[in-house]
Tab-separated table of C-alpha atoms in Angstrom:
chain	number	residue	atom	x	y	z
A	27	UNK	CA	-1.339	249.479	-102.487
A	28	UNK	CA	0.728	247.990	-105.354
A	29	UNK	CA	-2.357	246.532	-106.902
A	30	UNK	CA	-3.448	244.700	-103.766
A	31	UNK	CA	-7.198	245.778	-103.496
A	32	UNK	CA	-7.628	243.562	-100.335
A	33	UNK	CA	-4.799	245.195	-98.518
A	34	UNK	CA	-5.563	245.206	-94.807
A	35	UNK	CA	-4.867	248.931	-94.216
A	36	UNK	CA	-6.658	252.269	-94.673
A	37	UNK	CA	-3.870	254.872	-94.911
A	38	UNK	CA	-3.511	258.589	-95.037
A	39	UNK	CA	-3.207	258.946	-98.718
A	40	UNK	CA	-6.186	256.942	-99.295
A	41	UNK	CA	-8.393	258.662	-96.977
A	42	UNK	CA	-7.184	262.072	-98.431
A	43	UNK	CA	-8.068	260.938	-101.926
A	44	UNK	CA	-11.535	259.591	-100.765
A	45	UNK	CA	-12.379	262.740	-98.915
A	46	UNK	CA	-11.724	264.928	-101.900
A	47	UNK	CA	-13.172	262.587	-104.597
A	48	UNK	CA	-16.369	261.892	-102.647
A	49	UNK	CA	-16.689	265.680	-101.641
A	50	UNK	CA	-16.336	266.682	-105.242
A	51	UNK	CA	-18.674	263.995	-106.608
A	52	UNK	CA	-21.256	264.951	-103.889
A	53	UNK	CA	-21.330	268.592	-105.268
A	54	UNK	CA	-21.522	267.235	-108.903
A	55	UNK	CA	-24.496	265.239	-107.957
A	56	UNK	CA	-26.330	268.259	-106.333
A	57	UNK	CA	-25.689	270.111	-109.632
A	58	UNK	CA	-26.953	267.151	-111.589
A	59	UNK	CA	-30.018	267.105	-109.426
A	60	UNK	CA	-30.665	270.744	-110.402
A	61	UNK	CA	-30.741	269.938	-114.092
A	62	UNK	CA	-32.437	266.570	-114.006
A	63	UNK	CA	-36.181	266.419	-114.541
A	64	UNK	CA	-36.792	262.811	-113.403
A	65	UNK	CA	-34.014	261.801	-110.856
A	66	UNK	CA	-33.785	264.933	-108.864
A	67	UNK	CA	-34.425	263.200	-105.487
A	68	UNK	CA	-32.065	260.315	-106.206
A	69	UNK	CA	-29.247	262.758	-107.115
A	70	UNK	CA	-29.759	264.788	-103.902
A	71	UNK	CA	-29.808	261.574	-101.861
A	72	UNK	CA	-26.584	260.419	-103.600
A	73	UNK	CA	-24.964	263.799	-103.042
A	74	UNK	CA	-25.806	263.734	-99.271
A	75	UNK	CA	-24.406	260.187	-98.925
A	76	UNK	CA	-21.135	261.239	-100.692
A	77	UNK	CA	-20.761	264.305	-98.589
A	78	UNK	CA	-21.278	262.325	-95.522
A	79	UNK	CA	-18.572	259.849	-96.542
A	80	UNK	CA	-16.200	262.744	-97.406
A	81	UNK	CA	-16.675	264.264	-93.953
A	82	UNK	CA	-16.110	260.913	-92.264
A	83	UNK	CA	-12.695	260.570	-94.175
A	84	UNK	CA	-11.745	264.156	-93.274
A	85	UNK	CA	-12.520	263.311	-89.583
A	86	UNK	CA	-10.169	260.412	-89.896
A	87	UNK	CA	-7.394	262.730	-91.406
A	88	UNK	CA	-7.578	265.102	-88.445
A	89	UNK	CA	-7.989	262.505	-85.741
A	90	UNK	CA	-6.591	258.962	-86.134
A	91	UNK	CA	-4.560	259.499	-89.360
A	92	UNK	CA	-3.263	263.000	-88.443
A	93	UNK	CA	0.586	263.035	-89.113
A	94	UNK	CA	0.987	265.174	-85.716
A	95	UNK	CA	0.539	262.160	-83.681
A	96	UNK	CA	3.420	260.256	-85.063
A	97	UNK	CA	5.424	262.558	-87.301
A	98	UNK	CA	7.153	260.812	-90.216
A	99	UNK	CA	6.387	257.322	-89.039
A	100	UNK	CA	2.707	257.488	-90.307
A	101	UNK	CA	3.159	256.111	-93.869
A	102	UNK	CA	1.371	255.005	-96.939
A	103	UNK	CA	2.426	251.390	-97.241
A	104	UNK	CA	2.620	250.070	-100.951
A	105	UNK	CA	4.668	247.028	-99.808
A	106	UNK	CA	5.666	245.452	-96.460
A	107	UNK	CA	9.354	246.643	-96.871
A	108	UNK	CA	8.642	250.182	-97.938
A	109	UNK	CA	7.742	252.914	-95.546
A	110	UNK	CA	8.116	256.377	-97.111
A	111	UNK	CA	6.976	259.315	-94.925
A	112	UNK	CA	3.503	260.764	-95.495
A	113	UNK	CA	4.471	264.559	-95.543
A	114	UNK	CA	7.880	265.114	-97.240
A	115	UNK	CA	10.138	267.941	-96.247
A	116	UNK	CA	9.188	270.139	-99.101
A	117	UNK	CA	7.374	273.240	-97.757
A	118	UNK	CA	3.948	274.206	-98.829
A	119	UNK	CA	3.759	271.902	-101.870
A	120	UNK	CA	3.284	268.574	-100.022
A	121	UNK	CA	0.540	266.113	-99.131
A	122	UNK	CA	-0.930	268.629	-96.728
A	123	UNK	CA	-2.368	270.319	-99.781
A	124	UNK	CA	-4.247	267.185	-100.776
A	125	UNK	CA	-5.343	266.169	-97.305
A	126	UNK	CA	-6.127	269.489	-95.654
A	127	UNK	CA	-6.027	272.148	-98.526
A	128	UNK	CA	-8.390	270.879	-101.116
A	129	UNK	CA	-11.219	270.227	-98.472
A	130	UNK	CA	-11.258	273.956	-97.744
A	131	UNK	CA	-11.849	274.742	-101.572
A	132	UNK	CA	-14.711	272.184	-101.606
A	133	UNK	CA	-16.289	273.772	-98.469
A	134	UNK	CA	-16.139	277.210	-100.199
A	135	UNK	CA	-17.698	275.668	-103.334
A	136	UNK	CA	-20.388	274.145	-101.147
A	137	UNK	CA	-21.111	277.469	-99.559
A	138	UNK	CA	-21.709	279.158	-102.971
A	139	UNK	CA	-24.290	276.592	-104.080
A	140	UNK	CA	-27.163	278.581	-105.413
A	141	UNK	CA	-29.765	276.166	-104.338
A	142	UNK	CA	-28.325	275.425	-100.888
A	143	UNK	CA	-30.410	276.085	-97.717
A	144	UNK	CA	-29.502	278.627	-95.188
A	145	UNK	CA	-28.447	275.889	-92.756
A	146	UNK	CA	-26.284	274.095	-95.342
A	147	UNK	CA	-24.514	277.345	-96.162
A	148	UNK	CA	-23.874	278.043	-92.530
A	149	UNK	CA	-22.436	274.559	-92.056
A	150	UNK	CA	-20.269	274.883	-95.199
A	151	UNK	CA	-18.803	278.304	-93.937
A	152	UNK	CA	-18.132	276.794	-90.444
A	153	UNK	CA	-16.517	273.834	-92.014
A	154	UNK	CA	-14.452	275.872	-94.383
A	155	UNK	CA	-13.137	278.147	-91.593
A	156	UNK	CA	-12.250	275.269	-89.362
A	157	UNK	CA	-10.568	273.314	-92.192
A	158	UNK	CA	-8.588	276.485	-93.312
A	159	UNK	CA	-7.452	276.989	-89.683
A	160	UNK	CA	-6.199	273.409	-89.490
A	161	UNK	CA	-4.516	273.581	-92.798
A	162	UNK	CA	-2.644	276.817	-92.140
A	163	UNK	CA	-1.398	275.684	-88.712
A	164	UNK	CA	-0.239	272.234	-90.111
A	165	UNK	CA	1.674	274.135	-92.938
A	166	UNK	CA	3.289	276.508	-90.456
A	167	UNK	CA	4.253	273.548	-88.180
A	168	UNK	CA	5.785	271.762	-91.184
A	169	UNK	CA	7.483	274.890	-92.437
A	170	UNK	CA	9.374	275.313	-89.230
A	171	UNK	CA	10.215	271.719	-88.518
A	172	UNK	CA	10.514	270.168	-91.920
A	173	UNK	CA	7.913	267.484	-90.753
A	174	UNK	CA	5.073	266.970	-88.379
A	175	UNK	CA	5.495	265.662	-84.847
A	176	UNK	CA	3.591	266.977	-81.947
A	177	UNK	CA	6.529	266.079	-79.576
A	178	UNK	CA	8.927	268.453	-81.261
A	179	UNK	CA	9.272	271.693	-79.095
A	180	UNK	CA	7.853	274.914	-80.509
A	181	UNK	CA	10.312	277.584	-81.565
A	182	UNK	CA	10.038	281.323	-80.997
A	183	UNK	CA	9.787	282.096	-84.734
A	184	UNK	CA	7.107	279.488	-85.144
A	185	UNK	CA	5.121	281.065	-82.251
A	186	UNK	CA	5.150	284.471	-83.829
A	187	UNK	CA	4.259	283.009	-87.215
A	188	UNK	CA	1.014	281.575	-85.762
A	189	UNK	CA	0.084	285.027	-84.477
A	190	UNK	CA	0.918	286.619	-87.957
A	191	UNK	CA	-1.113	284.203	-90.025
A	192	UNK	CA	-4.008	284.179	-87.478
A	193	UNK	CA	-4.163	288.010	-87.572
A	194	UNK	CA	-4.191	287.994	-91.338
A	195	UNK	CA	-6.969	285.259	-91.437
A	196	UNK	CA	-9.086	287.264	-88.946
A	197	UNK	CA	-8.714	290.430	-91.140
A	198	UNK	CA	-9.700	288.420	-94.239
A	199	UNK	CA	-12.735	286.815	-92.385
A	200	UNK	CA	-13.850	290.312	-91.350
A	201	UNK	CA	-13.523	291.726	-94.905
A	202	UNK	CA	-15.391	288.710	-96.227
A	203	UNK	CA	-18.147	289.001	-93.682
A	204	UNK	CA	-18.584	292.688	-94.590
A	205	UNK	CA	-18.683	291.916	-98.229
A	206	UNK	CA	-21.346	289.373	-97.749
A	207	UNK	CA	-23.144	291.556	-95.223
A	208	UNK	CA	-23.154	288.732	-92.818
A	209	UNK	CA	-23.049	289.561	-89.064
A	210	UNK	CA	-22.247	285.861	-88.174
A	211	UNK	CA	-19.103	285.691	-90.223
A	212	UNK	CA	-18.133	289.121	-89.041
A	213	UNK	CA	-18.432	288.016	-85.379
A	214	UNK	CA	-16.274	284.955	-86.207
A	215	UNK	CA	-13.591	287.270	-87.414
A	216	UNK	CA	-13.940	289.442	-84.309
A	217	UNK	CA	-13.645	286.419	-81.996
A	218	UNK	CA	-10.497	285.226	-83.923
A	219	UNK	CA	-9.067	288.720	-83.666
A	220	UNK	CA	-9.638	288.703	-79.932
A	221	UNK	CA	-7.920	285.277	-79.502
A	222	UNK	CA	-4.964	286.584	-81.517
A	223	UNK	CA	-4.685	289.669	-79.383
A	224	UNK	CA	-4.915	287.557	-76.240
A	225	UNK	CA	-2.217	285.302	-77.451
A	226	UNK	CA	0.065	288.242	-78.260
A	227	UNK	CA	-0.422	289.696	-74.706
A	228	UNK	CA	-0.262	286.529	-72.801
A	229	UNK	CA	2.090	284.304	-74.691
A	230	UNK	CA	4.241	286.117	-77.399
A	231	UNK	CA	5.248	289.095	-75.200
A	232	UNK	CA	5.639	287.078	-71.880
A	233	UNK	CA	9.312	286.442	-72.645
A	234	UNK	CA	10.225	290.009	-73.802
A	235	UNK	CA	11.892	292.447	-71.299
A	236	UNK	CA	12.863	296.081	-71.120
A	237	UNK	CA	12.622	298.409	-74.098
A	238	UNK	CA	11.897	295.424	-76.489
A	239	UNK	CA	8.606	294.871	-74.571
A	240	UNK	CA	7.840	298.506	-74.591
A	241	UNK	CA	8.340	298.828	-78.387
A	242	UNK	CA	6.265	295.588	-78.846
A	243	UNK	CA	3.350	297.032	-76.887
A	244	UNK	CA	3.445	300.321	-78.655
A	245	UNK	CA	3.541	298.548	-82.038
A	246	UNK	CA	0.596	296.437	-81.141
A	247	UNK	CA	-1.282	299.404	-79.890
A	248	UNK	CA	-0.812	301.205	-83.191
A	249	UNK	CA	-1.863	298.150	-85.070
A	250	UNK	CA	-4.995	297.733	-82.964
A	251	UNK	CA	-5.924	301.447	-83.589
A	252	UNK	CA	-5.527	300.795	-87.358
A	253	UNK	CA	-7.603	297.701	-87.237
A	254	UNK	CA	-10.193	299.514	-85.143
A	255	UNK	CA	-10.559	302.132	-87.835
A	256	UNK	CA	-10.802	299.558	-90.512
A	257	UNK	CA	-13.460	297.564	-88.706
A	258	UNK	CA	-15.568	300.634	-88.350
A	259	UNK	CA	-15.459	301.140	-92.111
A	260	UNK	CA	-16.270	297.647	-93.140
A	261	UNK	CA	-18.788	296.655	-90.320
A	262	UNK	CA	-21.833	295.044	-91.967
A	263	UNK	CA	-25.100	296.737	-91.671
A	264	UNK	CA	-27.352	293.634	-91.377
A	265	UNK	CA	-27.082	289.931	-90.927
A	266	UNK	CA	-28.001	287.678	-93.873
């Protein structure tokens, strides 16, 4: 805020920086606790506090400070007369990477902590999946509109892009669940795949007519047959 540390605003960029910095420091404190011989409990406590603060900032980013609610008008304000937009028009490489992309990587890093409990790992996996879903959808929205504003009407190409990336994400989740032999992750992938199929039938194809609809149904049917064969080959044997 241009050097004003007593500025009466908590903005989008500040919340994004704090969410990632505190999340990363929380994981570092957990690692420090593993190698410490005297302050193990203190480092674990500090790590828990930092991760809780990181989650609180992430909640602000997806709720009150989400650029969807006001589009380009939500701004980081270094001075009273300067109001640059939070998310610029550049696709992919924009502030969405900082605010919504890096937390996904932190969640994955938390999942692979060797000393983590089963409950912590499950929470980290759920958080990573939800955060990745939010990040991908915001990037798709930004890609098609050059900005973020929930009041902008959805375009046909945007609608189909959501289906394509959701389908790809479902396949990745299924493959990951199979590689980890985790029935829980595998079922999440199945649920997401079912949601994509329902969207394709009920939303994407509702506006098609004639031979175009017939060809779309045939293509979808062949795709589902291929996916069914793949799922039988990668289905996990047991839950971990």
